[in-house]
mmCIF file of C-alpha atoms and ligand atoms in Angstrom:
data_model
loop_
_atom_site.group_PDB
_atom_site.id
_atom_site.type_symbol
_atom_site.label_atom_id
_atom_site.label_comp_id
_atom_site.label_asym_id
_atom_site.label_seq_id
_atom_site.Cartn_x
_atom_site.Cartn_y
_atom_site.Cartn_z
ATOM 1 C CA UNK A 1 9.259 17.784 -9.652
ATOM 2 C CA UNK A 2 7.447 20.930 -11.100
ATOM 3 C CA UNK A 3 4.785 20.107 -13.419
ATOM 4 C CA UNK A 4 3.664 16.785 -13.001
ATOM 5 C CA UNK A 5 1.446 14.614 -15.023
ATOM 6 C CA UNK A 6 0.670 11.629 -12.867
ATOM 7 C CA UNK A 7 -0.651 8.452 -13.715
ATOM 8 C CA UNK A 8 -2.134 6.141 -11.182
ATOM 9 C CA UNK A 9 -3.008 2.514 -11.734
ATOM 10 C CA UNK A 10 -5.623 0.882 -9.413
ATOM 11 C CA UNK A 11 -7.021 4.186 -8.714
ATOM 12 C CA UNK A 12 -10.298 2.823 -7.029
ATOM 13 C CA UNK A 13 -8.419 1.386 -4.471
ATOM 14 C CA UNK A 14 -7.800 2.401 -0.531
ATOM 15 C CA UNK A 15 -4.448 4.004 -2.205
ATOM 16 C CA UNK A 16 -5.859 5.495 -5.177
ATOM 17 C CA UNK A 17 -8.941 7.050 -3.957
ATOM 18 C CA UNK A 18 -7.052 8.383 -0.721
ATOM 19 C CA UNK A 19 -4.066 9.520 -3.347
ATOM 20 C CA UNK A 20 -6.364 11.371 -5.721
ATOM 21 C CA UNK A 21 -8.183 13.337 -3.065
ATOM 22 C CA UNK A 22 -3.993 14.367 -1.550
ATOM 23 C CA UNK A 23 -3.332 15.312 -5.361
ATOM 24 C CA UNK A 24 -6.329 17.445 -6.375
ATOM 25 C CA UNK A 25 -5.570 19.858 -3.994
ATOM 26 C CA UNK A 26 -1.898 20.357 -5.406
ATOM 27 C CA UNK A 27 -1.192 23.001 -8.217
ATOM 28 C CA UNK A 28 0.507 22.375 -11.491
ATOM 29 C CA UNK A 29 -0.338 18.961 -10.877
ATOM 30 C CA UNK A 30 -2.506 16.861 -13.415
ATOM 31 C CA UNK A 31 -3.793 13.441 -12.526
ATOM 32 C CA UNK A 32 -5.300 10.526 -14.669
ATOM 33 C CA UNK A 33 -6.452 7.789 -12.536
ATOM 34 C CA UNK A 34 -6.895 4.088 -14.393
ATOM 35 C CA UNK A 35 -8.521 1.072 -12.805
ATOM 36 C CA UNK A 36 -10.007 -2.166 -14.317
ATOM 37 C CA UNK A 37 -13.368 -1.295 -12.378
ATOM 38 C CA UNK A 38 -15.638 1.909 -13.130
ATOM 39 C CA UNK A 39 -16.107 4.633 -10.617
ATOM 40 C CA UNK A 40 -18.931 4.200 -8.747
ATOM 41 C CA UNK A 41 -19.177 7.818 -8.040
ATOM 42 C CA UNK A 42 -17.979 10.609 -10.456
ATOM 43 C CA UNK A 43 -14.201 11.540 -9.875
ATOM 44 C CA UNK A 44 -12.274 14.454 -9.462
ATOM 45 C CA UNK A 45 -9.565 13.918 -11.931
ATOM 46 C CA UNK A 46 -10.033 12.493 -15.469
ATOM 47 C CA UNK A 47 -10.310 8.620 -15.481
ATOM 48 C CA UNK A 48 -9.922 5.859 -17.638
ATOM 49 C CA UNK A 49 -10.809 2.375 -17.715
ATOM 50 C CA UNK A 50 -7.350 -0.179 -18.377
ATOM 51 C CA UNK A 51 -6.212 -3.328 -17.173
ATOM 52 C CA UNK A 52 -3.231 -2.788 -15.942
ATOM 53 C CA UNK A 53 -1.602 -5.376 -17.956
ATOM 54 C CA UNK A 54 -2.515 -3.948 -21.409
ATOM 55 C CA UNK A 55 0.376 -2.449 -22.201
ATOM 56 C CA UNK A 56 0.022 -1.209 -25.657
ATOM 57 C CA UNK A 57 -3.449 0.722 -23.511
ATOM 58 C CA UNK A 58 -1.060 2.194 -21.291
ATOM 59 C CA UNK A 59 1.359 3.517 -23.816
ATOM 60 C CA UNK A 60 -0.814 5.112 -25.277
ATOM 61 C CA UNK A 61 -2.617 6.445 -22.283
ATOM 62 C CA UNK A 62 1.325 7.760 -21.021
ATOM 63 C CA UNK A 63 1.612 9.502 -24.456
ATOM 64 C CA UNK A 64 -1.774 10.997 -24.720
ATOM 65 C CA UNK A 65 -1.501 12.281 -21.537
ATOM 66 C CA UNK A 66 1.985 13.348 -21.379
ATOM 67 C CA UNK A 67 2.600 11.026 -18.274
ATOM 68 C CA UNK A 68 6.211 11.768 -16.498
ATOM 69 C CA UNK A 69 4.912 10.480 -12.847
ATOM 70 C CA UNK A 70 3.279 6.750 -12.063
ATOM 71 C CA UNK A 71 1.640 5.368 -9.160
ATOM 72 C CA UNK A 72 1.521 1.757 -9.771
ATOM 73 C CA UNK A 73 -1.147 0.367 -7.285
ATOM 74 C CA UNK A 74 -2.929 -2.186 -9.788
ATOM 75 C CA UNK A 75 -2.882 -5.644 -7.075
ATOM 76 C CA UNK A 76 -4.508 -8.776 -5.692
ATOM 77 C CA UNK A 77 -4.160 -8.504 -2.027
ATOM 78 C CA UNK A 78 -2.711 -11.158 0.379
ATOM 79 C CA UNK A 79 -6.171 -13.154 0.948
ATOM 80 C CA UNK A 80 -8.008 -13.039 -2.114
ATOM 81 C CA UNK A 81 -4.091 -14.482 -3.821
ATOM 82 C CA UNK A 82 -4.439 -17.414 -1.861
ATOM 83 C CA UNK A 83 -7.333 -18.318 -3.969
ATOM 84 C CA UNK A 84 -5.556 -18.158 -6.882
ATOM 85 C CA UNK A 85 -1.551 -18.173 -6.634
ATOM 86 C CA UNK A 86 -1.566 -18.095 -10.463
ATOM 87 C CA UNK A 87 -3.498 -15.144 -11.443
ATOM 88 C CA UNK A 88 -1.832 -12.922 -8.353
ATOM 89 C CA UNK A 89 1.485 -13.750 -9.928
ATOM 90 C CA UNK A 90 0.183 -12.495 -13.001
ATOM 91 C CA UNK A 91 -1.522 -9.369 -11.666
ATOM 92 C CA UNK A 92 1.077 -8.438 -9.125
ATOM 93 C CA UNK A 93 4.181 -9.174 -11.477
ATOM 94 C CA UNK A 94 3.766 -8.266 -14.725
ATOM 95 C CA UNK A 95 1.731 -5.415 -14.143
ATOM 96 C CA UNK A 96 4.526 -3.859 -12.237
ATOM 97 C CA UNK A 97 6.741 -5.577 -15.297
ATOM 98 C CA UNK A 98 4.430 -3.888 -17.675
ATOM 99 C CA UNK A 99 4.857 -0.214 -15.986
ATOM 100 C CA UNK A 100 8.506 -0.132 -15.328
ATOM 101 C CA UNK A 101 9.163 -1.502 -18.631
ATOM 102 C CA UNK A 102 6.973 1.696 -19.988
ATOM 103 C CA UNK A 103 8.334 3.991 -17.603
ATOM 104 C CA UNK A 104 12.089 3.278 -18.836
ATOM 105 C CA UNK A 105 10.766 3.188 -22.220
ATOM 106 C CA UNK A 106 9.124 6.920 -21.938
ATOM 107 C CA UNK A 107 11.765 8.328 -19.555
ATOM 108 C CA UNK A 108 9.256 8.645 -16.481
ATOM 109 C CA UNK A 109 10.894 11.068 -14.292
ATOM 110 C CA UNK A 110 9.545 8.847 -11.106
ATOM 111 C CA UNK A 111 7.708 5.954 -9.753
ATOM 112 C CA UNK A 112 6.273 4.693 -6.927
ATOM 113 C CA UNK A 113 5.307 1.174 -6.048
ATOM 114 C CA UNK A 114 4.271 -0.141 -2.603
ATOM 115 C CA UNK A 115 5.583 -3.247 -1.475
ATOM 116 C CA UNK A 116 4.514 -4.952 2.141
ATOM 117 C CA UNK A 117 5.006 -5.989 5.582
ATOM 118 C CA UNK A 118 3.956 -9.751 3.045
ATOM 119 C CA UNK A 119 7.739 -10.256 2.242
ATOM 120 C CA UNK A 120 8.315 -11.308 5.506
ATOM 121 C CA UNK A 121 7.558 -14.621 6.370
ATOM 122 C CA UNK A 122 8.034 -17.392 8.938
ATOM 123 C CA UNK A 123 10.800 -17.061 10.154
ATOM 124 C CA UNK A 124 10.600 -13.112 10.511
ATOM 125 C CA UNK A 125 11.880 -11.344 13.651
ATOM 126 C CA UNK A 126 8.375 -10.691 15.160
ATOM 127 C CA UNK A 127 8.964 -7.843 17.050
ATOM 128 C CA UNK A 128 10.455 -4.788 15.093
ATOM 129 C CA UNK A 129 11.492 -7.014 11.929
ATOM 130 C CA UNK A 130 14.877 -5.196 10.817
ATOM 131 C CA UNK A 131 14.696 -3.451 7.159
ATOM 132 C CA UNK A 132 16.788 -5.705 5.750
ATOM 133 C CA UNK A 133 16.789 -9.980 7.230
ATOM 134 C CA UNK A 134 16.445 -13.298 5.564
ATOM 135 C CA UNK A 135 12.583 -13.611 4.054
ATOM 136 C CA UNK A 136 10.928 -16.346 3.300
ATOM 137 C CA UNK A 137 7.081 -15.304 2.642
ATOM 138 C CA UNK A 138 4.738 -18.038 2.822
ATOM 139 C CA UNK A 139 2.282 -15.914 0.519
ATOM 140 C CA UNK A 140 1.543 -15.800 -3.090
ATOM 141 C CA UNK A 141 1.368 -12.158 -2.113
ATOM 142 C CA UNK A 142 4.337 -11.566 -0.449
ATOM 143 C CA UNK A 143 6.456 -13.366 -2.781
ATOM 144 C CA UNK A 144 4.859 -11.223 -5.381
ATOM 145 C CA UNK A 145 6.103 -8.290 -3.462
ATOM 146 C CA UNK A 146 9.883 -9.801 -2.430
ATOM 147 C CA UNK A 147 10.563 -10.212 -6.125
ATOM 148 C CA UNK A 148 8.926 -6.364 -7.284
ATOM 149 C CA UNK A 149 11.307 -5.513 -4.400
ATOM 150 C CA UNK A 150 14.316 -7.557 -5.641
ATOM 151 C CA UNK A 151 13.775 -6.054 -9.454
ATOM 152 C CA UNK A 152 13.418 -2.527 -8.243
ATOM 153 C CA UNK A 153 17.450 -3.069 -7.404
ATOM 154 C CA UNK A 154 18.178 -4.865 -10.654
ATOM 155 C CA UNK A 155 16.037 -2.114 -12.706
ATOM 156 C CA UNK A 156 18.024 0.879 -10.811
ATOM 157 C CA UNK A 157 21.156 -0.641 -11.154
ATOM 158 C CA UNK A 158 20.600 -2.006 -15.371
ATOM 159 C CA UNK A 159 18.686 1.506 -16.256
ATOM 160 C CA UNK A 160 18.831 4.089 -13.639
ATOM 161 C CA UNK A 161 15.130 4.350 -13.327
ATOM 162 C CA UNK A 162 13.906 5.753 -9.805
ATOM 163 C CA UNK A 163 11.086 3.770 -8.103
ATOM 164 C CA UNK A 164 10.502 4.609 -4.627
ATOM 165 C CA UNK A 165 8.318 2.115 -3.019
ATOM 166 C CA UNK A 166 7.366 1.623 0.885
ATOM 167 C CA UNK A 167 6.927 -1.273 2.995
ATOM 168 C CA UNK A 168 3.450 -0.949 3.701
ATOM 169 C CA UNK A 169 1.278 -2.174 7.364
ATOM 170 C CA UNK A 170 -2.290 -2.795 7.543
ATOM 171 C CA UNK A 171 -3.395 0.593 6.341
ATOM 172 C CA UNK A 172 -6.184 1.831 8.518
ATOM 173 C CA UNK A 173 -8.844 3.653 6.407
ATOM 174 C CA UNK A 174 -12.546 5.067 5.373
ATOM 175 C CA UNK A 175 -12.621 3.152 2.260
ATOM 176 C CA UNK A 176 -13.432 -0.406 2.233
ATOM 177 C CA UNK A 177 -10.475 -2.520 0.770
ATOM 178 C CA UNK A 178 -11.280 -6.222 0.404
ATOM 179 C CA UNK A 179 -8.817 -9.031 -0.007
ATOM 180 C CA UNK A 180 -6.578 -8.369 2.522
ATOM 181 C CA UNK A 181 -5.657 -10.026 5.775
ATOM 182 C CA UNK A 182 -5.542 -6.336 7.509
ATOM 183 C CA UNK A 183 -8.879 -5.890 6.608
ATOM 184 C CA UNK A 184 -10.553 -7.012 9.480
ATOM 185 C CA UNK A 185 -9.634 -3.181 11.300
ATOM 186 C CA UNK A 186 -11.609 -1.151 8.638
ATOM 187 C CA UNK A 187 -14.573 -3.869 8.495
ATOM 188 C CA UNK A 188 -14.804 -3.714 12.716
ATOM 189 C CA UNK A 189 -15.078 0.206 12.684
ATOM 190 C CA UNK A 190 -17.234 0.104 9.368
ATOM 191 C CA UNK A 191 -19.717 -2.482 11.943
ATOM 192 C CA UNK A 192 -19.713 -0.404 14.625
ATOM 193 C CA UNK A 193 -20.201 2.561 12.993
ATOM 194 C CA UNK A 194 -22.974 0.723 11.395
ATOM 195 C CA UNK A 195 -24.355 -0.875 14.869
ATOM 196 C CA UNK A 196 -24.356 -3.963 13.318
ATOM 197 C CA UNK A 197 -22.540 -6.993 14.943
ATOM 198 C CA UNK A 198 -18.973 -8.065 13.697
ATOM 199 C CA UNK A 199 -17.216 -11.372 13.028
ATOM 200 C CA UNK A 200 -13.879 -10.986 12.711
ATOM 201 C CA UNK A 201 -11.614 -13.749 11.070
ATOM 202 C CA UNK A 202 -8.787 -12.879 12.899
ATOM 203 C CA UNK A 203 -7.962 -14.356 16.906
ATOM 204 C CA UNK A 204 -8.358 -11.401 19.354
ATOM 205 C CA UNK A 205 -4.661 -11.452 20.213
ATOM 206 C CA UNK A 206 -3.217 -11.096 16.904
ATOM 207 C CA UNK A 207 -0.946 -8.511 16.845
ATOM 208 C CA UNK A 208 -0.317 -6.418 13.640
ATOM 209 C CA UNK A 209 1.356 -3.441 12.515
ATOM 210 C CA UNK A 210 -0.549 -0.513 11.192
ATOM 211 C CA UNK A 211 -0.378 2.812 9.921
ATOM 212 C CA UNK A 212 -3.414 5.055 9.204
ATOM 213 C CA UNK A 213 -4.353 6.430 5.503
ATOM 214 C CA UNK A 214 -3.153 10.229 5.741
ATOM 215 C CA UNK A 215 0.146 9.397 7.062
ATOM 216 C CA UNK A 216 0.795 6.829 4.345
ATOM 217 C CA UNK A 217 -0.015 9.520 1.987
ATOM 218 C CA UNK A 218 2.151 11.617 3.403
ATOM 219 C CA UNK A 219 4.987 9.446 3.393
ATOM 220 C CA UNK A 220 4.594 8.620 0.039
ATOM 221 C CA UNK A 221 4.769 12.428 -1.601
ATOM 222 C CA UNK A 222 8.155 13.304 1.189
ATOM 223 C CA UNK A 223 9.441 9.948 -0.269
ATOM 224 C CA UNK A 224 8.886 11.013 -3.852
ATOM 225 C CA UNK A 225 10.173 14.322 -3.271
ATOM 226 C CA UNK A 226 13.493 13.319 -1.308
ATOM 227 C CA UNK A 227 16.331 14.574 -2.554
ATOM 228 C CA UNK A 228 19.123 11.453 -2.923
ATOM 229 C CA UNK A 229 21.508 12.646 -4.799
ATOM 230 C CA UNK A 230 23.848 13.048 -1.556
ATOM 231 C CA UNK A 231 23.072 9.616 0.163
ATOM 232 C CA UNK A 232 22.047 6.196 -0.676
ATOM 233 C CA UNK A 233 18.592 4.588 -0.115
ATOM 234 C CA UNK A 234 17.159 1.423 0.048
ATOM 235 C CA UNK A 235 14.943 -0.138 -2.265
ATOM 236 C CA UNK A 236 11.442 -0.391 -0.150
ATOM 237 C CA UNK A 237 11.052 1.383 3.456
ATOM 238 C CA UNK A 238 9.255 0.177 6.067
ATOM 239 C CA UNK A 239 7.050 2.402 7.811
ATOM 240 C CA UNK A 240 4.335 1.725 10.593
ATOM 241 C CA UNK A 241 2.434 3.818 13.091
ATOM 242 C CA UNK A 242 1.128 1.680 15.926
ATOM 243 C CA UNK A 243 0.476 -2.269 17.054
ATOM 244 C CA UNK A 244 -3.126 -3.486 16.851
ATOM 245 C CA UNK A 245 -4.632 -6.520 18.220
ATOM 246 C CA UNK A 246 -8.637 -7.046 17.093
ATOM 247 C CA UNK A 247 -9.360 -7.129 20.840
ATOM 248 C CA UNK A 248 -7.349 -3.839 21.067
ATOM 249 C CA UNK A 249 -9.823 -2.374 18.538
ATOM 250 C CA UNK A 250 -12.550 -3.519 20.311
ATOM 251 C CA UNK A 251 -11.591 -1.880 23.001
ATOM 252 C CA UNK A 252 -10.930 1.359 21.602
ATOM 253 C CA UNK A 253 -14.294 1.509 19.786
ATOM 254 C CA UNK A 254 -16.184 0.586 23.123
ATOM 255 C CA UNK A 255 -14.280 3.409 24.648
ATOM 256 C CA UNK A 256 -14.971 5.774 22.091
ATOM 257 C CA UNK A 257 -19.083 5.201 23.038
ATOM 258 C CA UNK A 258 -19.314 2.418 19.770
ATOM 259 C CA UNK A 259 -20.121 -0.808 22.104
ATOM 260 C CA UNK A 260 -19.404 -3.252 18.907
ATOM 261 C CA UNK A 261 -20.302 -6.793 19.619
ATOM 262 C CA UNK A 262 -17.303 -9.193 18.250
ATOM 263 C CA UNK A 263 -17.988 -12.877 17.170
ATOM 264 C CA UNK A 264 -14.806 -14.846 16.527
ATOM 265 C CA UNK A 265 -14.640 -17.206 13.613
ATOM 266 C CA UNK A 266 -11.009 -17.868 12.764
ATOM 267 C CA UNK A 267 -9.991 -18.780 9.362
ATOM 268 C CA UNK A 268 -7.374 -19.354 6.532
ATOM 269 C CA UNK A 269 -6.250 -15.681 6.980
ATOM 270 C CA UNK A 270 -5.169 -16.073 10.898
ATOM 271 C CA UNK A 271 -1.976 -17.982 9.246
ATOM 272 C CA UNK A 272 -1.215 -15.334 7.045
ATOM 273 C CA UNK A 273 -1.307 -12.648 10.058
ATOM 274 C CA UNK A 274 0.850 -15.405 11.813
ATOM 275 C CA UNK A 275 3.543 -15.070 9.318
ATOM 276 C CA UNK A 276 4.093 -11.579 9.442
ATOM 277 C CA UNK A 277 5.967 -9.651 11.710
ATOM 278 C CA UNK A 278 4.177 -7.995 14.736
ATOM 279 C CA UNK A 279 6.137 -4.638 14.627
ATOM 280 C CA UNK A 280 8.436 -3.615 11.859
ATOM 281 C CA UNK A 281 11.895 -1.584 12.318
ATOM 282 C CA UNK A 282 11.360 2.325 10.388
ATOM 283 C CA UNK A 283 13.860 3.977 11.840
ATOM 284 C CA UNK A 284 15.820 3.996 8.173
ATOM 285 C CA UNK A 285 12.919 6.306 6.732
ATOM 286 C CA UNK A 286 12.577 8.219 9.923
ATOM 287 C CA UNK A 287 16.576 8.797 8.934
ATOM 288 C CA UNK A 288 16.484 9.260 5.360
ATOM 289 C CA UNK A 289 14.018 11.223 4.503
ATOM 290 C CA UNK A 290 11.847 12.181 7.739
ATOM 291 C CA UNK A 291 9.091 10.073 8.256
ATOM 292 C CA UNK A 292 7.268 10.507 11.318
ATOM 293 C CA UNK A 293 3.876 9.175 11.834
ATOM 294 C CA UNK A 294 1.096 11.783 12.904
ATOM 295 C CA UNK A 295 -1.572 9.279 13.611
ATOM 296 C CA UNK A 296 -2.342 6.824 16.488
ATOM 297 C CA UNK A 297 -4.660 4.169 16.986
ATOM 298 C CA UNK A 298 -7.054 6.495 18.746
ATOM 299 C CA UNK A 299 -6.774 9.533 16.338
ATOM 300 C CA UNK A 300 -6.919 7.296 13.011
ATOM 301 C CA UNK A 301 -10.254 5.274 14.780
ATOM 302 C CA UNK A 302 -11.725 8.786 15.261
ATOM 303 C CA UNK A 303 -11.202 9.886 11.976
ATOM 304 C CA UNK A 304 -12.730 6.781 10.409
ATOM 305 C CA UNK A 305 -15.700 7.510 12.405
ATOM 306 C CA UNK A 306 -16.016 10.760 11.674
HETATM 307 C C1 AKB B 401 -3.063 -7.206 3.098
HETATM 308 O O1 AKB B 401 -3.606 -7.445 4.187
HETATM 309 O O2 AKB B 401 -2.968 -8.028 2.198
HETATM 310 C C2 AKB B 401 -2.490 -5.829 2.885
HETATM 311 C C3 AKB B 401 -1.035 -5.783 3.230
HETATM 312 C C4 AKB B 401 -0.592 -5.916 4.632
HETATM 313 O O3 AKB B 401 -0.225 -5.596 2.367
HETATM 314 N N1 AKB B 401 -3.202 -4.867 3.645
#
């Protein structure tokens, strides 16, 4: 796409920020980012302050602006859902109802959406969980996502409209998220950092998977600029870089000259993690359009500390 005027909802989020700081750098690119909060600090692209489920807002935001690119990020995580099945619904659904119904509406060129290692549930393969198996999530979260997945299909197939979405990890970053389940990674490296003790609500062995901030914003701009006209592609990739345990981070961070001290108090979330898959099968976006993962656990703790 030459010329594009992107739109990002949830722009103050670990996405958004990390998206708009990728995208300011890029010519003949203009970005508007959108959140329900205000920017704490000033930005570096123009903002504007919507709830992502105002449409008639966001119509008129996509034709001020001349909008023909959305990021749709706007999302209650998996944790904070819990507390409030109803509302994450709300948020997580008809926002992305909301956009796409806009984007078909204005003829956006392209979307993108990420969906999450959440649609897998229970009975999940736990060690690289194929692309494409029976899923049962046992999240309001995750069956927020399986059903954005499920009408990214119907949408394609009823109007043509390209979203591109990935199956996202944990995502390993600088800034803090809050809500998820993953969490506990960026709040452990924030602590020692910090040199403050940590409590992590997570058991030391649980195993995630996780990929780290600059490769998932990588991913996402090869995904949106694959060219598909020649093969097929599915719906929502997965993508991960490495397994992490909260032990395993521990470790690393002593390693690294950060000697973290780690309290232990398990809670609701530990079920969550249980229900999701400890390793997730990419090999269909290493395929399709070249994803390969530049960052390991020890590179992406690094740059989080740097
Ligand atoms: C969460 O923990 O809720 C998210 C996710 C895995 O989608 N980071």
């Amino acid at each position: 796409m030459k010329n594009k005027r992107i739109l990002i909802t949830g722009a103050l989020g670990q996405l958004g920020l990390a998206l708009i700081r990728a995208l300011s750098k890029q010519e003949n690119t203009y970005v508007l980012a959108t959140d329900i909060n205000i920017p704490k600090d000033k930005l570096s692209v123009d903002f504007e302050h919507v709830n992502a489920l105002n449409k008639n807002r966001l119509e008129s935001l996509i034709t001020k602006y001349e909008i023909n690119c959305i990021y749709h990020f706007a999302a209650i995580l998996s944790a904070n859902g819990e507390n409030n099945p109803f509302m994450s619904w709300d948020v997580n659904v008809n926002s992305f109802q909301v956009v796409v119904s806009l984007a078909i509406k204005h003829k956006i060129q392209r979307l993108f959406w990420p969906s999450s290692i959440a649609v897998y549930g229970r009975d999940k393969n736990p060690i690289n969980a194929p692309q494409q198996v029976d899923m049962n999530p046992l999240t309001i979260y995750g069956v927020s996502k399986l059903a954005s997945e499920k009408l990214i299909m119907y949408y394609h197939y009823k109007y043509n409209i390209d979203i591109r979405s990935l199956r996202l990890p944990g995502v390993l970053s600088s800034d803090l998220v809050g809500g998820g389940t993953t969490d506990y990674a960026i709040e452990m490296v924030q602590a020692a950092k910090n040199r403050i003790p940590y409590t992590c609500f997570l058991a030391p062995q649980t195993e995630l998977p996780m990929v780290y901030i600059d490769d998932v914003i990588m991913a996402m701009q090869q995904l949106m600029e694959a060219d598909f006209s020649t093969h097929q592609r599915t719906h929502s990739y997965n993508i991960m870089g490495f397994r992490l345990t909260p032990r395993k981070l521990e470790n690393q961070l002593k390693k690294m000259g950060f000697p973290v001290v780690v309290n232990y108090n398990i809670d609701y979330r530990q079920q969550i993690a249980e229900s999701w898959p400890q390793t997730i099968d990419d090999q269909l976006a290493k395929k399709d359009w070249g994803w390969t993962p530049k960052f390991d656990l020890k590179r992406s703790v690094k740059r989080m500390l740097s």
